[in-house]
Amino acid sequence: MQSRVAEIAPDVYRLSTFHSEGGMQFNQFLIKDDEPFLMHTGLKKMFPITLEGVASIIDPSKLRWVGFSHFESDECGALNEWLRVAPHAQAVCSFVGTVVTVNDFADREARALQDGEVLEIGRHRLRFLATPHVPHGWDAGLFFDETDRTLLCSDLFFHPGNPEPLTEADVVGRARESIIAGLTSPLAKDMPYTPYTDSTLRRLADLEPRTLAVMHGSSFHGDGRGAILDLAKIIKETLGKPEAGF
Ligand SMILES: [Fe+2]
Ligand SMILES: [Fe+2]
């Protein structure tokens, strides 16, 4: 396995590893700036591959921030490996994430971000949004790069396969197919539909992202607001109904 590197927005590098057994990509996003920021650590067992990808862009020991959405192996499983390689690196995630799991799991204390708080890493300003249970997990949150309007959207827009790094084509259609196929898969019920799912997605749409950095599948460049609103509609129509296999 190897990590495929592509710049999907100014200084935002997508490191993509295709997992043939799982039939999906695991994508990490490195923002190269004064204080380099990595979104998702990648799986612990993929760490040497992710490390090689990061090393092709920056000196990995200079990594400053490790962000992620929620506590899962693809999001933060290799956190301690990164903390070892980069002596000044620190995890950043939701307050819930820090107190419920991360500060016990991580070898160095994480920084908790409040909803709406901004992390300045140099040219880029990253706004943190607490998004409980979107895409899933009580601790979930997302980062929005206000500088170039890139939403690091974790598992939202999930689609399988090994597609191109960046597309202007229809990622919503791909995500819709995955949501429908997912209803009957062994991994069903990954996303709960809660009383605040729709309002959370609308809040993300209102950020008007130009680029959607997708963890599994192609990233998207274009009308991010429209794409998120379309996704919200699909999620409501499928996961929001009691008969949707729940
Ligand atoms: Fe996840
Ligand atoms: Fe994921």
mmCIF file of N, CA, C and O in Angstrom, residues 36-122:
data_model
loop_
_atom_site.group_PDB
_atom_site.id
_atom_site.type_symbol
_atom_site.label_atom_id
_atom_site.label_comp_id
_atom_site.label_asym_id
_atom_site.label_seq_id
_atom_site.Cartn_x
_atom_site.Cartn_y
_atom_site.Cartn_z
ATOM 1 N N PRO A 36 1.859 23.243 11.010
ATOM 2 C CA PRO A 36 1.187 22.247 10.161
ATOM 3 C C PRO A 36 0.119 21.452 10.932
ATOM 4 O O PRO A 36 0.311 21.086 12.092
ATOM 5 N N PHE A 37 -0.989 21.236 10.232
ATOM 6 C CA PHE A 37 -2.170 20.605 10.835
ATOM 7 C C PHE A 37 -2.523 19.367 10.017
ATOM 8 O O PHE A 37 -2.666 19.433 8.798
ATOM 9 N N LEU A 38 -2.683 18.238 10.707
ATOM 10 C CA LEU A 38 -3.085 16.997 10.030
ATOM 11 C C LEU A 38 -4.489 16.631 10.481
ATOM 12 O O LEU A 38 -4.748 16.501 11.678
ATOM 13 N N MET A 39 -5.401 16.493 9.513
ATOM 14 C CA MET A 39 -6.764 16.052 9.841
ATOM 15 C C MET A 39 -6.845 14.565 9.591
ATOM 16 O O MET A 39 -6.663 14.106 8.463
ATOM 17 N N HIS A 40 -7.090 13.816 10.626
ATOM 18 C CA HIS A 40 -7.140 12.347 10.708
ATOM 19 C C HIS A 40 -5.715 11.791 10.750
ATOM 20 O O HIS A 40 -4.890 12.135 9.908
ATOM 21 N N THR A 41 -5.470 10.897 11.660
ATOM 22 C CA THR A 41 -4.129 10.288 11.744
ATOM 23 C C THR A 41 -3.979 9.133 10.769
ATOM 24 O O THR A 41 -2.876 8.702 10.489
ATOM 25 N N GLY A 42 -5.102 8.594 10.283
ATOM 26 C CA GLY A 42 -5.043 7.321 9.560
ATOM 27 C C GLY A 42 -4.967 6.184 10.578
ATOM 28 O O GLY A 42 -4.693 6.397 11.765
ATOM 29 N N LEU A 43 -5.233 4.985 10.097
ATOM 30 C CA LEU A 43 -5.199 3.806 10.964
ATOM 31 C C LEU A 43 -3.804 3.622 11.553
ATOM 32 O O LEU A 43 -2.804 3.917 10.895
ATOM 33 N N LYS A 44 -3.754 3.088 12.761
ATOM 34 C CA LYS A 44 -2.467 2.833 13.402
ATOM 35 C C LYS A 44 -1.594 1.920 12.532
ATOM 36 O O LYS A 44 -0.398 2.145 12.369
ATOM 37 N N LYS A 45 -2.224 0.891 11.960
ATOM 38 C CA LYS A 45 -1.443 -0.059 11.152
ATOM 39 C C LYS A 45 -0.998 0.524 9.810
ATOM 40 O O LYS A 45 -0.207 -0.071 9.103
ATOM 41 N N MET A 46 -1.541 1.658 9.452
ATOM 42 C CA MET A 46 -1.121 2.313 8.203
ATOM 43 C C MET A 46 -0.116 3.424 8.485
ATOM 44 O O MET A 46 0.263 4.162 7.570
ATOM 45 N N PHE A 47 0.282 3.576 9.732
ATOM 46 C CA PHE A 47 1.093 4.736 10.097
ATOM 47 C C PHE A 47 2.337 4.914 9.215
ATOM 48 O O PHE A 47 2.599 6.027 8.745
ATOM 49 N N PRO A 48 3.129 3.838 8.938
ATOM 50 C CA PRO A 48 4.331 4.063 8.109
ATOM 51 C C PRO A 48 3.994 4.645 6.733
ATOM 52 O O PRO A 48 4.748 5.466 6.213
ATOM 53 N N ILE A 49 2.842 4.262 6.202
ATOM 54 C CA ILE A 49 2.440 4.763 4.870
ATOM 55 C C ILE A 49 2.043 6.239 4.973
ATOM 56 O O ILE A 49 2.425 7.068 4.139
ATOM 57 N N THR A 50 1.267 6.563 6.004
ATOM 58 C CA THR A 50 0.848 7.961 6.183
ATOM 59 C C THR A 50 2.062 8.842 6.470
ATOM 60 O O THR A 50 2.174 9.957 5.955
ATOM 61 N N LEU A 51 2.961 8.319 7.279
ATOM 62 C CA LEU A 51 4.181 9.064 7.617
ATOM 63 C C LEU A 51 4.984 9.388 6.352
ATOM 64 O O LEU A 51 5.451 10.522 6.166
ATOM 65 N N GLU A 52 5.100 8.406 5.484
ATOM 66 C CA GLU A 52 5.835 8.607 4.228
ATOM 67 C C GLU A 52 5.172 9.707 3.386
ATOM 68 O O GLU A 52 5.846 10.557 2.802
ATOM 69 N N GLY A 53 3.839 9.681 3.370
ATOM 70 C CA GLY A 53 3.098 10.712 2.630
ATOM 71 C C GLY A 53 3.344 12.092 3.207
ATOM 72 O O GLY A 53 3.631 13.047 2.473
ATOM 73 N N VAL A 54 3.255 12.222 4.508
ATOM 74 C CA VAL A 54 3.479 13.522 5.158
ATOM 75 C C VAL A 54 4.917 13.987 4.918
ATOM 76 O O VAL A 54 5.167 15.165 4.628
ATOM 77 N N ALA A 55 5.870 13.029 4.996
ATOM 78 C CA ALA A 55 7.295 13.373 4.812
ATOM 79 C C ALA A 55 7.590 13.871 3.399
ATOM 80 O O ALA A 55 8.608 14.529 3.179
ATOM 81 N N SER A 56 6.706 13.570 2.458
ATOM 82 C CA SER A 56 6.932 14.073 1.096
ATOM 83 C C SER A 56 6.515 15.548 0.981
ATOM 84 O O SER A 56 6.765 16.190 -0.044
ATOM 85 N N ILE A 57 5.874 16.076 2.040
ATOM 86 C CA ILE A 57 5.402 17.468 1.997
ATOM 87 C C ILE A 57 6.113 18.344 3.029
ATOM 88 O O ILE A 57 6.505 19.473 2.739
ATOM 89 N N ILE A 58 6.217 17.828 4.260
ATOM 90 C CA ILE A 58 6.895 18.591 5.329
ATOM 91 C C ILE A 58 7.814 17.646 6.114
ATOM 92 O O ILE A 58 7.704 16.423 5.994
ATOM 93 N N ASP A 59 8.644 18.228 6.947
ATOM 94 C CA ASP A 59 9.393 17.438 7.923
ATOM 95 C C ASP A 59 8.381 16.982 8.986
ATOM 96 O O ASP A 59 7.821 17.822 9.703
ATOM 97 N N PRO A 60 8.115 15.687 9.097
ATOM 98 C CA PRO A 60 7.057 15.229 10.014
ATOM 99 C C PRO A 60 7.273 15.652 11.465
ATOM 100 O O PRO A 60 6.308 15.810 12.207
ATOM 101 N N SER A 61 8.529 15.875 11.857
ATOM 102 C CA SER A 61 8.778 16.275 13.253
ATOM 103 C C SER A 61 8.245 17.677 13.529
ATOM 104 O O SER A 61 8.125 18.105 14.673
ATOM 105 N N LYS A 62 7.914 18.428 12.464
ATOM 106 C CA LYS A 62 7.410 19.800 12.617
ATOM 107 C C LYS A 62 5.883 19.851 12.727
ATOM 108 O O LYS A 62 5.304 20.929 12.889
ATOM 109 N N LEU A 63 5.242 18.696 12.622
ATOM 110 C CA LEU A 63 3.782 18.682 12.735
ATOM 111 C C LEU A 63 3.367 19.281 14.086
ATOM 112 O O LEU A 63 3.931 18.931 15.119
ATOM 113 N N ARG A 64 2.388 20.197 14.062
ATOM 114 C CA ARG A 64 2.005 20.887 15.300
ATOM 115 C C ARG A 64 0.646 20.437 15.830
ATOM 116 O O ARG A 64 0.442 20.341 17.021
ATOM 117 N N TRP A 65 -0.306 20.190 14.894
ATOM 118 C CA TRP A 65 -1.671 19.871 15.334
ATOM 119 C C TRP A 65 -2.172 18.604 14.670
ATOM 120 O O TRP A 65 -1.949 18.379 13.476
ATOM 121 N N VAL A 66 -2.859 17.796 15.450
ATOM 122 C CA VAL A 66 -3.507 16.595 14.906
ATOM 123 C C VAL A 66 -4.996 16.716 15.237
ATOM 124 O O VAL A 66 -5.405 16.580 16.389
ATOM 125 N N GLY A 67 -5.774 17.015 14.219
ATOM 126 C CA GLY A 67 -7.221 17.168 14.408
ATOM 127 C C GLY A 67 -7.958 15.930 13.931
ATOM 128 O O GLY A 67 -7.451 15.174 13.099
ATOM 129 N N PHE A 68 -9.134 15.736 14.466
ATOM 130 C CA PHE A 68 -9.993 14.641 13.989
ATOM 131 C C PHE A 68 -11.416 14.929 14.443
ATOM 132 O O PHE A 68 -11.661 15.820 15.261
ATOM 133 N N SER A 69 -12.338 14.155 13.896
ATOM 134 C CA SER A 69 -13.743 14.396 14.201
ATOM 135 C C SER A 69 -14.190 13.640 15.441
ATOM 136 O O SER A 69 -14.709 14.243 16.387
ATOM 137 N N HIS A 70 -14.010 12.324 15.432
ATOM 138 C CA HIS A 70 -14.524 11.497 16.527
ATOM 139 C C HIS A 70 -13.575 10.345 16.773
ATOM 140 O O HIS A 70 -12.727 10.029 15.932
ATOM 141 N N PHE A 71 -13.732 9.696 17.899
ATOM 142 C CA PHE A 71 -12.763 8.676 18.312
ATOM 143 C C PHE A 71 -13.027 7.355 17.592
ATOM 144 O O PHE A 71 -13.874 6.560 17.988
ATOM 145 N N GLU A 72 -12.274 7.133 16.524
ATOM 146 C CA GLU A 72 -12.292 5.875 15.771
ATOM 147 C C GLU A 72 -10.889 5.693 15.224
ATOM 148 O O GLU A 72 -10.140 6.674 15.072
ATOM 149 N N SER A 73 -10.554 4.465 14.876
ATOM 150 C CA SER A 73 -9.171 4.181 14.463
ATOM 151 C C SER A 73 -8.716 4.974 13.241
ATOM 152 O O SER A 73 -7.575 5.419 13.187
ATOM 153 N N ASP A 74 -9.605 5.132 12.260
ATOM 154 C CA ASP A 74 -9.152 5.864 11.067
ATOM 155 C C ASP A 74 -9.000 7.363 11.364
ATOM 156 O O ASP A 74 -8.216 8.060 10.723
ATOM 157 N N GLU A 75 -9.735 7.841 12.366
ATOM 158 C CA GLU A 75 -9.661 9.262 12.728
ATOM 159 C C GLU A 75 -8.425 9.569 13.589
ATOM 160 O O GLU A 75 -7.768 10.589 13.389
ATOM 161 N N CYS A 76 -8.161 8.705 14.578
ATOM 162 C CA CYS A 76 -7.097 9.050 15.525
ATOM 163 C C CYS A 76 -6.323 7.834 16.066
ATOM 164 O O CYS A 76 -5.611 7.964 17.063
ATOM 165 N N GLY A 77 -6.449 6.682 15.391
ATOM 166 C CA GLY A 77 -5.793 5.470 15.888
ATOM 167 C C GLY A 77 -4.276 5.581 15.975
ATOM 168 O O GLY A 77 -3.637 4.952 16.818
ATOM 169 N N ALA A 78 -3.690 6.399 15.104
ATOM 170 C CA ALA A 78 -2.222 6.544 15.089
ATOM 171 C C ALA A 78 -1.781 7.808 15.836
ATOM 172 O O ALA A 78 -0.651 8.277 15.649
ATOM 173 N N LEU A 79 -2.665 8.340 16.693
ATOM 174 C CA LEU A 79 -2.325 9.596 17.381
ATOM 175 C C LEU A 79 -1.007 9.494 18.150
ATOM 176 O O LEU A 79 -0.140 10.363 18.029
ATOM 177 N N ASN A 80 -0.836 8.442 18.927
ATOM 178 C CA ASN A 80 0.390 8.353 19.745
ATOM 179 C C ASN A 80 1.642 8.186 18.887
ATOM 180 O O ASN A 80 2.723 8.665 19.266
ATOM 181 N N GLU A 81 1.484 7.540 17.733
ATOM 182 C CA GLU A 81 2.629 7.419 16.812
ATOM 183 C C GLU A 81 3.036 8.816 16.326
ATOM 184 O O GLU A 81 4.220 9.138 16.267
ATOM 185 N N TRP A 82 2.044 9.654 16.026
ATOM 186 C CA TRP A 82 2.348 11.024 15.592
ATOM 187 C C TRP A 82 2.959 11.840 16.728
ATOM 188 O O TRP A 82 3.881 12.624 16.512
ATOM 189 N N LEU A 83 2.460 11.639 17.935
ATOM 190 C CA LEU A 83 2.998 12.403 19.074
ATOM 191 C C LEU A 83 4.456 12.023 19.324
ATOM 192 O O LEU A 83 5.257 12.847 19.777
ATOM 193 N N ARG A 84 4.793 10.779 19.004
ATOM 194 C CA ARG A 84 6.178 10.327 19.178
ATOM 195 C C ARG A 84 7.100 10.942 18.116
ATOM 196 O O ARG A 84 8.205 11.383 18.414
ATOM 197 N N VAL A 85 6.621 10.988 16.888
ATOM 198 C CA VAL A 85 7.437 11.494 15.772
ATOM 199 C C VAL A 85 7.590 13.020 15.842
ATOM 200 O O VAL A 85 8.626 13.569 15.462
ATOM 201 N N ALA A 86 6.535 13.683 16.320
ATOM 202 C CA ALA A 86 6.520 15.154 16.330
ATOM 203 C C ALA A 86 6.441 15.645 17.782
ATOM 204 O O ALA A 86 5.364 15.659 18.388
ATOM 205 N N PRO A 87 7.556 16.058 18.352
ATOM 206 C CA PRO A 87 7.586 16.381 19.787
ATOM 207 C C PRO A 87 6.700 17.557 20.199
ATOM 208 O O PRO A 87 6.348 17.682 21.365
ATOM 209 N N HIS A 88 6.345 18.445 19.241
ATOM 210 C CA HIS A 88 5.498 19.594 19.597
ATOM 211 C C HIS A 88 4.048 19.403 19.150
ATOM 212 O O HIS A 88 3.240 20.327 19.235
ATOM 213 N N ALA A 89 3.750 18.217 18.665
ATOM 214 C CA ALA A 89 2.381 17.982 18.164
ATOM 215 C C ALA A 89 1.411 17.782 19.322
ATOM 216 O O ALA A 89 1.764 17.262 20.376
ATOM 217 N N GLN A 90 0.191 18.225 19.076
ATOM 218 C CA GLN A 90 -0.859 18.094 20.082
ATOM 219 C C GLN A 90 -2.170 17.784 19.362
ATOM 220 O O GLN A 90 -2.434 18.323 18.282
ATOM 221 N N ALA A 91 -2.962 16.909 19.987
ATOM 222 C CA ALA A 91 -4.281 16.621 19.418
ATOM 223 C C ALA A 91 -5.216 17.784 19.687
ATOM 224 O O ALA A 91 -5.105 18.445 20.733
ATOM 225 N N VAL A 92 -6.127 18.039 18.756
ATOM 226 C CA VAL A 92 -7.186 19.044 18.953
ATOM 227 C C VAL A 92 -8.501 18.410 18.552
ATOM 228 O O VAL A 92 -8.639 17.891 17.444
ATOM 229 N N CYS A 93 -9.456 18.494 19.440
ATOM 230 C CA CYS A 93 -10.764 17.899 19.151
ATOM 231 C C CYS A 93 -11.799 18.527 20.079
ATOM 232 O O CYS A 93 -11.499 19.491 20.780
ATOM 233 N N SER A 94 -12.982 17.949 20.103
ATOM 234 C CA SER A 94 -14.051 18.533 20.917
ATOM 235 C C SER A 94 -13.759 18.364 22.407
ATOM 236 O O SER A 94 -13.004 17.470 22.812
ATOM 237 N N PHE A 95 -14.416 19.175 23.202
ATOM 238 C CA PHE A 95 -14.304 19.048 24.660
ATOM 239 C C PHE A 95 -14.736 17.645 25.086
ATOM 240 O O PHE A 95 -14.060 16.985 25.887
ATOM 241 N N VAL A 96 -15.854 17.180 24.513
ATOM 242 C CA VAL A 96 -16.341 15.827 24.855
ATOM 243 C C VAL A 96 -15.271 14.793 24.519
ATOM 244 O O VAL A 96 -14.988 13.891 25.313
ATOM 245 N N GLY A 97 -14.661 14.940 23.345
ATOM 246 C CA GLY A 97 -13.607 14.000 22.945
ATOM 247 C C GLY A 97 -12.480 13.938 23.954
ATOM 248 O O GLY A 97 -12.009 12.855 24.318
ATOM 249 N N THR A 98 -12.055 15.110 24.432
ATOM 250 C CA THR A 98 -10.916 15.117 25.364
ATOM 251 C C THR A 98 -11.260 14.425 26.675
ATOM 252 O O THR A 98 -10.498 13.613 27.177
ATOM 253 N N VAL A 99 -12.435 14.739 27.240
ATOM 254 C CA VAL A 99 -12.740 14.186 28.571
ATOM 255 C C VAL A 99 -13.222 12.741 28.525
ATOM 256 O O VAL A 99 -13.013 11.986 29.471
ATOM 257 N N VAL A 100 -13.856 12.349 27.424
ATOM 258 C CA VAL A 100 -14.425 10.996 27.374
ATOM 259 C C VAL A 100 -13.374 9.955 26.978
ATOM 260 O O VAL A 100 -13.370 8.844 27.497
ATOM 261 N N THR A 101 -12.484 10.307 26.040
ATOM 262 C CA THR A 101 -11.532 9.298 25.568
ATOM 263 C C THR A 101 -10.094 9.798 25.411
ATOM 264 O O THR A 101 -9.156 9.167 25.883
ATOM 265 N N VAL A 102 -9.926 10.920 24.739
ATOM 266 C CA VAL A 102 -8.605 11.246 24.206
ATOM 267 C C VAL A 102 -7.559 11.490 25.294
ATOM 268 O O VAL A 102 -6.423 11.027 25.172
ATOM 269 N N ASN A 103 -7.940 12.182 26.363
ATOM 270 C CA ASN A 103 -6.917 12.467 27.377
ATOM 271 C C ASN A 103 -6.493 11.231 28.169
ATOM 272 O O ASN A 103 -5.459 11.246 28.839
ATOM 273 N N ASP A 104 -7.268 10.168 28.052
ATOM 274 C CA ASP A 104 -6.836 8.894 28.638
ATOM 275 C C ASP A 104 -5.996 8.118 27.629
ATOM 276 O O ASP A 104 -4.983 7.524 27.964
ATOM 277 N N PHE A 105 -6.414 8.167 26.382
ATOM 278 C CA PHE A 105 -5.763 7.393 25.323
ATOM 279 C C PHE A 105 -4.428 7.999 24.896
ATOM 280 O O PHE A 105 -3.450 7.284 24.663
ATOM 281 N N ALA A 106 -4.385 9.325 24.813
ATOM 282 C CA ALA A 106 -3.220 9.992 24.219
ATOM 283 C C ALA A 106 -2.070 10.126 25.214
ATOM 284 O O ALA A 106 -2.283 10.361 26.399
ATOM 285 N N ASP A 107 -0.843 10.015 24.696
ATOM 286 C CA ASP A 107 0.343 10.135 25.539
ATOM 287 C C ASP A 107 0.609 11.575 25.974
ATOM 288 O O ASP A 107 1.367 11.810 26.906
ATOM 289 N N ARG A 108 0.021 12.546 25.253
ATOM 290 C CA ARG A 108 0.104 13.959 25.665
ATOM 291 C C ARG A 108 -1.301 14.532 25.677
ATOM 292 O O ARG A 108 -2.121 14.146 24.842
ATOM 293 N N GLU A 109 -1.533 15.424 26.598
ATOM 294 C CA GLU A 109 -2.882 15.985 26.731
ATOM 295 C C GLU A 109 -3.328 16.698 25.455
ATOM 296 O O GLU A 109 -2.537 17.401 24.806
ATOM 297 N N ALA A 110 -4.598 16.511 25.121
ATOM 298 C CA ALA A 110 -5.146 17.147 23.925
ATOM 299 C C ALA A 110 -5.650 18.549 24.257
ATOM 300 O O ALA A 110 -5.898 18.863 25.425
ATOM 301 N N ARG A 111 -5.814 19.352 23.223
ATOM 302 C CA ARG A 111 -6.434 20.667 23.414
ATOM 303 C C ARG A 111 -7.913 20.556 23.042
ATOM 304 O O ARG A 111 -8.249 20.123 21.932
ATOM 305 N N ALA A 112 -8.759 20.945 23.969
ATOM 306 C CA ALA A 112 -10.200 20.904 23.715
ATOM 307 C C ALA A 112 -10.623 22.199 23.036
ATOM 308 O O ALA A 112 -10.230 23.287 23.475
ATOM 309 N N LEU A 113 -11.397 22.080 21.989
ATOM 310 C CA LEU A 113 -11.907 23.272 21.315
ATOM 311 C C LEU A 113 -13.394 23.410 21.598
ATOM 312 O O LEU A 113 -14.139 22.427 21.551
ATOM 313 N N GLN A 114 -13.803 24.615 21.884
ATOM 314 C CA GLN A 114 -15.224 24.897 22.083
ATOM 315 C C GLN A 114 -15.880 25.083 20.717
ATOM 316 O O GLN A 114 -15.214 25.435 19.740
ATOM 317 N N ASP A 115 -17.173 24.893 20.700
ATOM 318 C CA ASP A 115 -17.908 25.096 19.453
ATOM 319 C C ASP A 115 -17.693 26.529 18.949
ATOM 320 O O ASP A 115 -17.877 27.488 19.702
ATOM 321 N N GLY A 116 -17.261 26.666 17.711
ATOM 322 C CA GLY A 116 -17.061 27.984 17.118
ATOM 323 C C GLY A 116 -15.671 28.559 17.328
ATOM 324 O O GLY A 116 -15.336 29.599 16.747
ATOM 325 N N GLU A 117 -14.864 27.904 18.138
ATOM 326 C CA GLU A 117 -13.515 28.429 18.406
ATOM 327 C C GLU A 117 -12.636 28.340 17.152
ATOM 328 O O GLU A 117 -12.767 27.421 16.348
ATOM 329 N N VAL A 118 -11.732 29.309 17.023
ATOM 330 C CA VAL A 118 -10.849 29.340 15.851
ATOM 331 C C VAL A 118 -9.430 28.950 16.260
ATOM 332 O O VAL A 118 -8.898 29.445 17.253
ATOM 333 N N LEU A 119 -8.842 28.080 15.475
ATOM 334 C CA LEU A 119 -7.438 27.691 15.659
ATOM 335 C C LEU A 119 -6.650 28.351 14.532
ATOM 336 O O LEU A 119 -6.877 28.061 13.354
ATOM 337 N N GLU A 120 -5.759 29.265 14.902
ATOM 338 C CA GLU A 120 -4.944 29.945 13.881
ATOM 339 C C GLU A 120 -3.646 29.186 13.722
ATOM 340 O O GLU A 120 -2.920 28.999 14.695
ATOM 341 N N ILE A 121 -3.345 28.756 12.513
ATOM 342 C CA ILE A 121 -2.131 27.962 12.304
ATOM 343 C C ILE A 121 -1.135 28.687 11.397
ATOM 344 O O ILE A 121 -0.154 28.105 10.963
ATOM 345 N N GLY A 122 -1.397 29.965 11.136
ATOM 346 C CA GLY A 122 -0.545 30.751 10.231
ATOM 347 C C GLY A 122 -1.466 31.486 9.287
ATOM 348 O O GLY A 122 -2.341 32.242 9.719
#
